[in-house]
Coordinates of C-alpha atoms in Angstrom, one line a residue:
M167 CA 111.7 39.5 98.5
P168 CA 112.1 38.7 101.9
P169 CA 109.5 37.8 104.6
A170 CA 108.4 41.4 107.2
T171 CA 110.0 41.5 110.1
L172 CA 108.6 43.2 113.2
T173 CA 112.3 44.8 115.0
T174 CA 110.4 45.8 118.4
P175 CA 113.4 47.5 120.5
L176 CA 115.4 45.6 123.2
S177 CA 116.0 47.4 126.2
P178 CA 119.7 46.2 128.3
G179 CA 119.2 43.8 130.5
T180 CA 116.4 41.7 128.6
S181 CA 117.4 38.3 128.9
V182 CA 117.4 36.8 124.5
T183 CA 117.8 34.4 122.9
L184 CA 119.6 33.0 119.1
R185 CA 117.5 32.1 115.9
T186 CA 120.2 31.5 114.4
P187 CA 124.2 30.4 115.2
Q188 CA 126.0 33.1 116.0
G189 CA 129.7 32.9 116.2
D190 CA 130.3 29.7 118.7
H191 CA 126.9 29.7 119.8
A192 CA 124.0 27.5 118.2
V193 CA 120.2 28.1 117.8
G194 CA 118.6 29.0 121.8
A195 CA 122.1 29.6 123.1
V196 CA 120.8 32.5 125.8
G197 CA 122.5 35.8 126.2
V198 CA 122.1 39.9 127.2
V199 CA 121.5 42.6 125.7
A200 CA 125.0 44.3 126.8
R201 CA 124.3 47.5 124.5
A202 CA 120.8 49.0 121.8
P203 CA 121.5 50.0 118.7
A204 CA 121.9 53.5 118.3
Q205 CA 118.5 56.2 117.6
G206 CA 118.3 55.5 114.0
G207 CA 121.0 52.3 113.4
P208 CA 120.7 49.5 112.3
S209 CA 118.9 47.3 114.7
V210 CA 122.2 45.5 115.4
Y211 CA 122.5 44.8 119.7
S212 CA 125.3 43.7 121.6
V213 CA 125.0 40.6 123.5
Q214 CA 126.6 39.0 126.0
F215 CA 127.2 35.0 126.4
P216 CA 127.7 33.8 130.1
D217 CA 130.7 31.9 128.1
G218 CA 131.6 35.8 128.2
A219 CA 131.2 36.4 125.0
L220 CA 130.5 39.1 123.5
L221 CA 128.2 39.2 120.0
D222 CA 127.1 41.5 117.7
V223 CA 123.3 40.1 116.7
N224 CA 121.5 41.5 114.3
R225 CA 117.7 42.1 115.6
V226 CA 116.3 39.4 113.7
H227 CA 118.1 36.6 114.4
L228 CA 116.6 37.2 118.5
G229 CA 114.4 36.1 120.7
V230 CA 113.4 36.9 123.6
R231 CA 113.3 34.5 126.5
R232 CA 109.9 32.7 126.5
K233 CA 109.5 33.8 130.9
E234 CA 109.8 37.4 129.5
A235 CA 107.4 37.1 126.1
E236 CA 104.8 35.3 127.9
A237 CA 103.6 38.1 129.7
L238 CA 102.2 40.2 126.4
P239 CA 100.2 38.7 123.3
A240 CA 102.5 37.5 120.1
D241 CA 102.5 40.9 116.9
H242 CA 102.2 38.9 114.2
T243 CA 99.6 41.9 112.7
D244 CA 101.8 43.0 108.0
Y245 CA 102.1 46.6 108.8
F246 CA 103.9 46.9 105.8
P247 CA 99.9 47.9 104.0
Y248 CA 99.7 50.8 106.7
V249 CA 103.3 52.8 104.9
Q250 CA 102.2 56.8 104.9
Y251 CA 105.7 57.1 103.1
R252 CA 108.1 55.8 100.5
C253 CA 111.5 57.5 98.6
V254 CA 114.9 55.7 98.0
M255 CA 117.6 56.6 99.6
G256 CA 121.4 55.4 99.9
S257 CA 123.9 56.1 96.3
R258 CA 120.9 56.5 93.5
A259 CA 119.5 58.9 96.3
F260 CA 122.7 60.6 96.5
G261 CA 124.0 60.1 92.9
L262 CA 126.6 58.2 93.7
D263 CA 124.9 55.0 91.6
S264 CA 126.6 52.2 90.4
A265 CA 124.7 49.6 87.5
G266 CA 125.7 47.4 90.7
S267 CA 123.8 49.9 93.5
D268 CA 121.5 48.0 96.2
T269 CA 118.1 50.4 95.9
D270 CA 117.6 51.4 99.5
L271 CA 114.0 52.4 100.8
R272 CA 113.0 54.4 103.5
G273 CA 109.8 56.2 105.1
F274 CA 106.7 56.2 107.9
Y275 CA 104.2 54.0 108.9
L276 CA 101.3 55.0 110.8
P277 CA 99.6 51.7 112.3
P278 CA 95.7 52.0 113.3
A279 CA 94.9 53.9 116.0
T280 CA 94.0 50.1 117.9
A281 CA 97.2 48.7 117.0
H282 CA 98.9 52.0 119.3
W283 CA 96.9 51.6 121.9
S284 CA 96.8 47.8 122.4
L285 CA 99.0 45.9 125.6
G286 CA 102.3 45.0 123.2
G287 CA 101.9 48.3 121.2
V288 CA 103.7 48.5 118.1
P289 CA 107.1 47.9 116.8
E290 CA 109.7 51.4 116.5
Q291 CA 110.5 49.8 113.1
L292 CA 110.3 47.6 110.4
E293 CA 112.4 45.5 107.9
R294 CA 112.3 44.3 105.0
G295 CA 115.4 43.7 102.6
E296 CA 116.9 46.8 101.5
E297 CA 113.5 48.9 103.1
V298 CA 113.1 50.2 106.5
Y299 CA 109.9 52.6 107.7
W300 CA 110.2 53.9 111.3
E301 CA 106.9 54.5 113.5
A302 CA 105.0 57.8 112.9
R303 CA 106.3 59.3 115.8
K304 CA 109.8 57.5 116.2
F305 CA 110.4 59.5 112.6
V306 CA 109.5 63.0 114.2
L307 CA 111.3 62.1 117.0
L308 CA 114.4 61.3 115.3
A309 CA 114.6 64.4 112.9
L310 CA 113.7 67.0 116.0
K311 CA 117.3 65.6 116.7
A312 CA 118.1 66.5 113.3
N313 CA 119.5 63.0 112.4
P314 CA 120.2 63.0 109.0
N315 CA 119.4 59.1 108.0
V316 CA 115.9 60.9 108.5
L317 CA 116.0 64.3 107.5
E318 CA 118.0 62.9 104.5
V319 CA 114.3 60.7 103.8
L320 CA 112.2 64.6 103.8
Y321 CA 113.9 65.8 101.2
S322 CA 114.4 62.5 98.7
P323 CA 114.2 63.8 95.2
Q324 CA 112.7 60.3 94.1
V325 CA 109.5 60.1 96.1
L326 CA 108.4 56.8 95.4
T327 CA 104.4 56.5 97.7
V328 CA 103.9 59.4 99.3
T329 CA 99.8 60.0 101.3
P330 CA 98.0 62.8 102.5
V331 CA 99.0 62.3 106.2
A332 CA 102.8 62.6 104.5
Q333 CA 102.2 65.1 102.2
A334 CA 101.0 67.2 105.4
L335 CA 104.5 66.3 106.9
L336 CA 106.6 66.9 103.6
D337 CA 104.3 70.1 103.7
I338 CA 105.9 71.7 107.1
R339 CA 109.7 70.0 106.8
G340 CA 111.8 72.9 107.6
A341 CA 109.5 73.5 110.7
F342 CA 112.7 70.5 111.5
L343 CA 115.8 72.0 110.3
S344 CA 117.8 73.6 113.0
R345 CA 121.2 74.6 114.8
L346 CA 121.1 71.2 115.6
V347 CA 122.6 70.3 112.6
Y348 CA 125.4 71.8 113.5
Q349 CA 125.7 69.1 116.1
T350 CA 124.7 65.9 114.6
Y351 CA 126.4 65.9 111.4
G352 CA 129.5 67.5 112.4
G353 CA 130.1 65.9 115.7
Y354 CA 129.3 62.8 113.9
V355 CA 131.8 63.1 111.4
M356 CA 134.2 63.9 113.4
G357 CA 134.3 61.1 116.2
Q358 CA 134.5 59.0 113.3
F359 CA 137.1 60.0 111.5
K360 CA 139.5 60.0 115.4
R361 CA 138.1 56.5 114.9
L362 CA 139.3 56.2 111.1
E363 CA 142.8 57.5 112.2
A364 CA 143.0 55.0 115.2
D365 CA 141.9 52.3 112.7
R366 CA 144.8 53.6 109.8
R367 CA 146.9 53.4 112.7
N368 CA 146.4 49.8 113.7
H369 CA 145.3 48.3 111.3
G370 CA 147.0 49.8 108.4
D371 CA 143.6 50.2 106.6
I372 CA 139.4 51.8 106.3
R373 CA 136.8 51.9 104.8
P374 CA 137.4 53.8 101.6
K375 CA 133.4 54.2 100.5
H376 CA 132.6 54.9 104.0
V377 CA 134.9 58.1 104.5
M378 CA 133.5 58.7 101.1
H379 CA 129.6 59.3 103.0
L380 CA 131.7 61.3 106.1
L381 CA 132.5 63.7 103.0
R382 CA 129.0 63.6 101.7
L383 CA 127.5 64.2 105.3
L384 CA 129.9 67.8 105.7
L385 CA 128.5 68.9 102.0
S386 CA 125.4 67.6 103.0
G387 CA 125.6 69.8 106.5
I388 CA 127.2 73.0 104.6
H389 CA 123.5 73.0 102.3
V390 CA 121.3 72.9 105.3
L391 CA 123.2 75.6 107.2
K392 CA 123.6 77.8 104.1
T393 CA 120.1 77.5 102.5
G394 CA 117.5 75.6 104.8
E395 CA 117.5 72.6 103.0
V396 CA 118.5 69.5 102.7
L397 CA 121.0 68.0 100.5
V398 CA 120.8 64.3 99.3
D399 CA 121.6 64.3 95.2
V400 CA 125.5 65.7 95.4
G401 CA 126.2 64.4 92.3
E402 CA 128.1 67.6 91.3
Y403 CA 130.5 65.9 93.6
R404 CA 130.2 62.4 92.0
E405 CA 133.4 61.9 90.9
R406 CA 135.6 63.7 93.5
L407 CA 133.4 61.2 95.7
L408 CA 133.8 58.2 94.1
A409 CA 137.5 59.1 93.8
V410 CA 137.7 58.9 97.6
K411 CA 135.3 55.5 97.6
S412 CA 138.1 53.8 94.8
G413 CA 141.3 54.9 96.7
E414 CA 142.6 57.2 93.8
L415 CA 142.6 59.7 96.6
S416 CA 145.8 59.0 99.1
W417 CA 144.4 59.6 102.8
E418 CA 147.2 63.0 103.0
E419 CA 144.4 64.1 100.2
I420 CA 141.2 63.8 101.8
G421 CA 142.8 64.7 105.1
R422 CA 143.4 68.6 103.0
W423 CA 139.3 68.6 101.9
R424 CA 138.1 67.5 105.5
L425 CA 139.8 70.4 106.8
E426 CA 138.6 72.6 104.5
L427 CA 135.0 71.5 105.0
H428 CA 134.9 71.7 107.8
R429 CA 135.7 75.3 107.8
T430 CA 132.9 76.2 105.8
F431 CA 130.8 74.4 108.0
D432 CA 132.1 76.1 110.4
E433 CA 132.0 78.9 108.6
A434 CA 128.1 78.4 107.4
Y435 CA 126.8 77.6 111.5
A436 CA 128.2 81.4 111.8
R437 CA 126.1 83.1 109.2
T438 CA 123.3 80.4 109.3
H439 CA 119.5 82.1 109.3
L440 CA 118.1 78.1 110.6
P441 CA 117.0 78.7 114.2
E442 CA 118.2 77.5 118.0
R443 CA 116.1 74.7 118.1
P444 CA 113.1 73.4 115.6
D445 CA 109.7 73.7 115.4
Y446 CA 108.4 71.1 117.9
A447 CA 104.7 72.3 118.2
R448 CA 103.9 71.8 114.0
A449 CA 105.9 68.6 114.6
E450 CA 103.7 68.5 117.5
A451 CA 100.3 68.9 115.5
W452 CA 101.5 67.4 112.7
L453 CA 101.2 64.1 114.1
I454 CA 98.7 64.5 116.7
R455 CA 96.5 65.1 113.5
A456 CA 98.2 62.0 111.5
R457 CA 96.9 60.3 114.3
R458 CA 93.2 61.6 114.5
T459 CA 93.5 59.5 111.0
A460 CA 94.8 56.7 112.1
V461 CA 92.0 56.3 114.6
E462 CA 89.1 55.0 111.3
Q463 CA 92.1 52.3 110.4

Protein backbone atom coordinates (compact mmCIF):
# COMPACT_ATOMS: atom_id res chain seq x y z
CA MET A 1 0.00 0.00 0.00
CA PRO A 2 1.41 3.45 -0.87
CA PRO A 3 2.52 5.57 2.07
CA ALA A 4 0.04 8.00 3.56
CA THR A 5 0.31 11.59 2.41
CA LEU A 6 -0.71 14.64 4.45
CA THR A 7 -1.79 17.22 1.92
CA THR A 8 -1.60 20.44 3.89
CA PRO A 9 -3.08 23.06 1.54
CA LEU A 10 -0.85 25.79 0.09
CA SER A 11 -1.91 29.33 -0.61
CA PRO A 12 -1.08 31.25 -3.79
CA GLY A 13 2.25 32.98 -3.31
CA THR A 14 3.78 30.19 -1.22
CA SER A 15 7.39 29.45 -2.15
CA VAL A 16 7.82 25.74 -2.87
CA THR A 17 10.47 23.26 -4.02
CA LEU A 18 10.13 20.12 -6.12
CA ARG A 19 10.44 16.76 -4.39
CA THR A 20 10.52 14.93 -7.73
CA PRO A 21 11.53 16.04 -11.23
CA GLN A 22 8.76 17.77 -13.18
CA GLY A 23 9.31 18.36 -16.89
CA ASP A 24 12.69 20.07 -17.33
CA HIS A 25 12.84 21.03 -13.65
CA ALA A 26 14.99 18.97 -11.30
CA VAL A 27 14.47 18.03 -7.66
CA GLY A 28 14.92 21.10 -5.48
CA ALA A 29 13.83 23.58 -8.14
CA VAL A 30 12.16 26.60 -6.54
CA GLY A 31 8.81 27.96 -7.67
CA VAL A 32 5.82 29.91 -6.41
CA VAL A 33 2.23 28.66 -6.17
CA ALA A 34 0.28 30.61 -8.77
CA ARG A 35 -3.07 28.90 -8.35
CA ALA A 36 -4.49 26.51 -5.74
CA PRO A 37 -6.85 23.65 -6.64
CA ALA A 38 -10.62 23.95 -6.39
CA GLN A 39 -12.20 22.84 -3.13
CA GLY A 40 -12.76 19.11 -3.05
CA GLY A 41 -10.83 18.57 -6.28
CA PRO A 42 -7.48 16.84 -6.92
CA SER A 43 -4.56 18.41 -5.02
CA VAL A 44 -2.89 19.82 -8.13
CA TYR A 45 -1.28 23.26 -7.96
CA SER A 46 -0.14 25.57 -10.76
CA VAL A 47 3.45 26.48 -9.95
CA GLN A 48 5.35 29.35 -11.59
CA PHE A 49 9.12 28.90 -12.00
CA PRO A 50 11.78 31.60 -12.50
CA ASP A 51 12.25 30.58 -16.15
CA GLY A 52 8.61 31.44 -16.85
CA ALA A 53 7.35 27.86 -16.94
CA LEU A 54 3.94 27.22 -15.38
CA LEU A 55 3.47 23.58 -14.38
CA ASP A 56 0.61 21.67 -12.78
CA VAL A 57 2.12 19.70 -9.88
CA ASN A 58 0.43 17.37 -7.39
CA ARG A 59 0.82 18.43 -3.75
CA VAL A 60 2.73 15.25 -2.91
CA HIS A 61 5.56 16.42 -5.18
CA LEU A 62 5.87 19.83 -3.53
CA GLY A 63 7.72 20.89 -0.41
CA VAL A 64 7.46 24.25 1.31
CA ARG A 65 10.77 26.14 1.22
CA ARG A 66 12.68 25.71 4.44
CA LYS A 67 12.60 29.37 5.42
CA GLU A 68 8.81 29.28 5.36
CA ALA A 69 8.48 25.88 6.98
CA GLU A 70 10.84 26.49 9.89
CA ALA A 71 8.24 28.49 11.81
CA LEU A 72 6.15 25.38 12.55
CA PRO A 73 7.18 21.89 13.63
CA ALA A 74 6.78 19.13 11.10
CA ASP A 75 3.65 17.04 11.57
CA HIS A 76 4.33 13.31 11.23
CA THR A 77 1.06 12.20 12.80
CA ASP A 78 -0.75 9.31 11.16
CA TYR A 79 -4.32 10.56 10.97
CA PHE A 80 -5.75 7.56 9.13
CA PRO A 81 -6.79 5.78 12.37
CA TYR A 82 -9.13 8.73 12.95
CA VAL A 83 -11.19 8.12 9.81
CA GLN A 84 -14.82 8.04 10.93
CA TYR A 85 -16.51 7.28 7.64
CA ARG A 86 -15.27 5.30 4.67
CA CYS A 87 -17.25 4.37 1.58
CA VAL A 88 -16.75 3.20 -1.98
CA MET A 89 -17.11 5.87 -4.66
CA GLY A 90 -16.21 6.15 -8.33
CA SER A 91 -17.37 3.78 -11.03
CA ARG A 92 -18.03 0.91 -8.60
CA ALA A 93 -20.49 3.01 -6.61
CA PHE A 94 -22.00 4.52 -9.76
CA GLY A 95 -22.78 1.10 -11.24
CA LEU A 96 -20.48 1.89 -14.18
CA ASP A 97 -17.54 -0.35 -13.27
CA SER A 98 -15.75 -2.91 -15.36
CA ALA A 99 -13.32 -5.71 -14.47
CA GLY A 100 -10.37 -3.30 -14.39
CA SER A 101 -11.99 -0.48 -12.43
CA ASP A 102 -10.19 0.93 -9.39
CA THR A 103 -11.85 0.94 -5.98
CA ASP A 104 -12.01 4.58 -4.88
CA LEU A 105 -12.55 5.18 -1.18
CA ARG A 106 -13.80 8.48 0.25
CA GLY A 107 -14.93 9.79 3.63
CA PHE A 108 -13.93 12.07 6.47
CA TYR A 109 -11.72 11.98 9.55
CA LEU A 110 -11.95 13.63 12.95
CA PRO A 111 -8.51 14.50 14.41
CA PRO A 112 -7.81 14.55 18.15
CA ALA A 113 -8.56 17.92 19.69
CA THR A 114 -4.93 18.39 20.74
CA ALA A 115 -3.82 18.13 17.11
CA HIS A 116 -6.59 20.43 15.95
CA TRP A 117 -5.62 23.03 18.54
CA SER A 118 -1.89 22.85 17.81
CA LEU A 119 0.12 25.59 16.10
CA GLY A 120 0.40 23.58 12.91
CA GLY A 121 -3.24 22.55 12.80
CA VAL A 122 -4.28 19.49 10.83
CA PRO A 123 -4.43 18.69 7.10
CA GLU A 124 -7.72 19.43 5.37
CA GLN A 125 -7.38 16.27 3.33
CA LEU A 126 -5.65 12.90 3.59
CA GLU A 127 -4.66 10.93 0.50
CA ARG A 128 -3.31 7.41 0.14
CA GLY A 129 -3.49 5.66 -3.20
CA GLU A 130 -7.15 5.69 -4.24
CA GLU A 131 -8.28 6.92 -0.80
CA VAL A 132 -9.26 10.52 0.04
CA TYR A 133 -10.60 11.68 3.41
CA TRP A 134 -11.55 15.25 4.29
CA GLU A 135 -11.18 16.71 7.77
CA ALA A 136 -14.62 16.88 9.42
CA ARG A 137 -15.10 20.66 9.21
CA LYS A 138 -13.89 20.78 5.61
CA PHE A 139 -16.21 17.92 4.72
CA VAL A 140 -19.23 19.69 6.25
CA LEU A 141 -18.41 23.00 4.57
CA LEU A 142 -18.18 21.35 1.16
CA ALA A 143 -21.45 19.51 1.75
CA LEU A 144 -23.18 22.77 2.73
CA LYS A 145 -22.00 24.25 -0.57
CA ALA A 146 -23.63 21.32 -2.38
CA ASN A 147 -20.32 20.00 -3.66
CA PRO A 148 -21.36 16.96 -5.76
CA ASN A 149 -18.36 14.86 -4.77
CA VAL A 150 -19.11 15.23 -1.07
CA LEU A 151 -22.89 14.88 -1.29
CA GLU A 152 -22.40 11.61 -3.16
CA VAL A 153 -20.15 10.36 -0.36
CA LEU A 154 -22.97 10.93 2.13
CA TYR A 155 -25.30 8.81 -0.02
CA SER A 156 -22.91 6.08 -1.14
CA PRO A 157 -24.64 2.68 -1.40
CA GLN A 158 -21.40 0.95 -0.36
CA VAL A 159 -20.39 1.99 3.15
CA LEU A 160 -17.35 0.26 4.65
CA THR A 161 -16.76 2.14 7.93
CA VAL A 162 -19.23 4.17 9.97
CA THR A 163 -18.58 5.16 13.58
CA PRO A 164 -21.27 6.59 15.89
CA VAL A 165 -20.00 10.07 15.01
CA ALA A 166 -20.39 9.32 11.31
CA GLN A 167 -23.81 7.73 11.79
CA ALA A 168 -25.00 10.89 13.50
CA LEU A 169 -24.00 12.81 10.39
CA LEU A 170 -25.71 10.34 8.06
CA ASP A 171 -28.86 10.73 10.15
CA ILE A 172 -29.02 14.44 9.22
CA ARG A 173 -27.61 14.22 5.67
CA GLY A 174 -30.81 15.69 4.28
CA ALA A 175 -29.87 18.95 6.03
CA PHE A 176 -27.19 19.50 3.37
CA LEU A 177 -29.57 19.38 0.42
CA SER A 178 -30.88 22.64 -0.97
CA ARG A 179 -31.57 24.46 -4.21
CA LEU A 180 -27.85 25.20 -4.39
CA VAL A 181 -27.68 21.83 -6.13
CA TYR A 182 -29.05 23.54 -9.24
CA GLN A 183 -26.06 25.89 -9.33
CA THR A 184 -23.30 23.44 -8.41
CA TYR A 185 -24.40 20.52 -10.57
CA GLY A 186 -25.85 22.43 -13.51
CA GLY A 187 -23.29 25.23 -13.51
CA TYR A 188 -20.37 22.81 -13.44
CA VAL A 189 -21.77 20.69 -16.27
CA MET A 190 -22.49 23.68 -18.50
CA GLY A 191 -19.01 25.11 -17.92
CA GLN A 192 -17.34 21.81 -18.68
CA PHE A 193 -19.31 21.28 -21.88
CA LYS A 194 -18.27 24.73 -23.11
CA ARG A 195 -14.65 23.68 -22.61
CA LEU A 196 -15.28 20.39 -24.37
CA GLU A 197 -16.82 22.20 -27.32
CA ALA A 198 -13.73 24.42 -27.53
CA ASP A 199 -11.40 21.41 -27.30
CA ARG A 200 -13.35 19.65 -30.00
CA ARG A 201 -13.14 22.67 -32.31
CA ASN A 202 -9.46 23.35 -31.64
CA HIS A 203 -8.07 19.85 -31.24
CA GLY A 204 -10.75 17.57 -32.64
CA ASP A 205 -10.93 15.33 -29.60
CA ILE A 206 -12.71 15.04 -26.26
CA ARG A 207 -12.47 12.76 -23.24
CA PRO A 208 -15.46 10.40 -23.52
CA LYS A 209 -15.17 9.25 -19.91
CA HIS A 210 -15.40 12.85 -18.72
CA VAL A 211 -18.46 13.41 -20.91
CA MET A 212 -20.08 10.32 -19.42
CA HIS A 213 -19.62 11.59 -15.89
CA LEU A 214 -20.99 15.03 -16.78
CA LEU A 215 -24.18 13.41 -18.02
CA ARG A 216 -24.25 11.26 -14.89
CA LEU A 217 -24.07 14.43 -12.79
CA LEU A 218 -27.08 15.86 -14.59
CA LEU A 219 -29.03 12.66 -13.94
CA SER A 220 -28.06 12.83 -10.27
CA GLY A 221 -28.95 16.53 -9.99
CA ILE A 222 -32.38 15.92 -11.49
CA HIS A 223 -32.96 13.13 -8.97
CA VAL A 224 -31.94 15.33 -6.01
CA LEU A 225 -34.31 18.12 -7.00
CA LYS A 226 -37.19 15.73 -7.61
CA THR A 227 -36.82 13.38 -4.63
CA GLY A 228 -34.61 15.03 -2.00
CA GLU A 229 -32.20 12.08 -2.26
CA VAL A 230 -28.80 11.91 -3.99
CA LEU A 231 -28.65 9.37 -6.79
CA VAL A 232 -25.28 7.61 -6.76
CA ASP A 233 -25.91 4.27 -8.47
CA VAL A 234 -27.02 5.12 -12.02
CA GLY A 235 -27.17 1.48 -13.06
CA GLU A 236 -30.47 1.97 -14.86
CA TYR A 237 -28.63 4.27 -17.30
CA ARG A 238 -25.53 2.06 -17.44
CA GLU A 239 -25.84 0.92 -21.07
CA ARG A 240 -26.37 4.39 -22.48
CA LEU A 241 -23.68 6.01 -20.33
CA LEU A 242 -21.12 3.36 -21.22
CA ALA A 243 -22.00 3.91 -24.87
CA VAL A 244 -20.91 7.53 -24.36
CA LYS A 245 -17.68 6.39 -22.71
CA SER A 246 -16.87 3.94 -25.51
CA GLY A 247 -17.58 6.47 -28.25
CA GLU A 248 -20.56 4.59 -29.62
CA LEU A 249 -22.76 7.69 -29.33
CA SER A 250 -21.91 10.52 -31.71
CA TRP A 251 -21.29 14.04 -30.43
CA GLU A 252 -24.62 15.08 -31.95
CA GLU A 253 -26.45 12.28 -30.08
CA ILE A 254 -24.70 13.27 -26.87
CA GLY A 255 -25.69 16.89 -27.44
CA ARG A 256 -29.35 16.00 -27.89
CA TRP A 257 -29.36 13.92 -24.71
CA ARG A 258 -27.60 16.67 -22.78
CA LEU A 259 -30.12 19.31 -23.86
CA GLU A 260 -32.97 16.99 -22.93
CA LEU A 261 -31.45 16.48 -19.48
CA HIS A 262 -30.92 20.23 -19.02
CA ARG A 263 -34.61 20.86 -19.80
CA THR A 264 -35.63 18.20 -17.28
CA PHE A 265 -33.18 19.70 -14.77
CA ASP A 266 -34.76 23.14 -15.20
CA GLU A 267 -38.26 21.69 -14.78
CA ALA A 268 -37.20 19.81 -11.65
CA TYR A 269 -35.75 23.00 -10.18
CA ALA A 270 -38.97 24.88 -10.83
CA ARG A 271 -40.95 22.24 -8.92
CA THR A 272 -38.52 21.15 -6.23
CA HIS A 273 -39.47 21.19 -2.56
CA LEU A 274 -35.87 21.63 -1.43
CA PRO A 275 -35.19 24.74 0.68
CA GLU A 276 -33.28 27.71 -0.70
CA ARG A 277 -30.34 27.03 1.60
CA PRO A 278 -29.13 24.06 3.64
CA ASP A 279 -29.70 23.75 7.38
CA TYR A 280 -26.54 25.38 8.71
CA ALA A 281 -27.69 25.10 12.33
CA ARG A 282 -28.05 21.30 12.25
CA ALA A 283 -24.72 20.92 10.49
CA GLU A 284 -22.95 23.12 13.03
CA ALA A 285 -24.59 21.32 15.96
CA TRP A 286 -23.26 18.01 14.62
CA LEU A 287 -19.76 19.44 14.17
CA ILE A 288 -19.66 20.81 17.71
CA ARG A 289 -20.77 17.45 19.14
CA ALA A 290 -18.16 15.70 17.03
CA ARG A 291 -15.44 18.09 18.23
CA ARG A 292 -16.41 17.32 21.83
CA THR A 293 -15.86 13.61 21.28
CA ALA A 294 -12.41 14.42 19.86
CA VAL A 295 -11.36 15.96 23.19
CA GLU A 296 -11.27 12.47 24.66
CA GLN A 297 -9.16 10.95 21.86
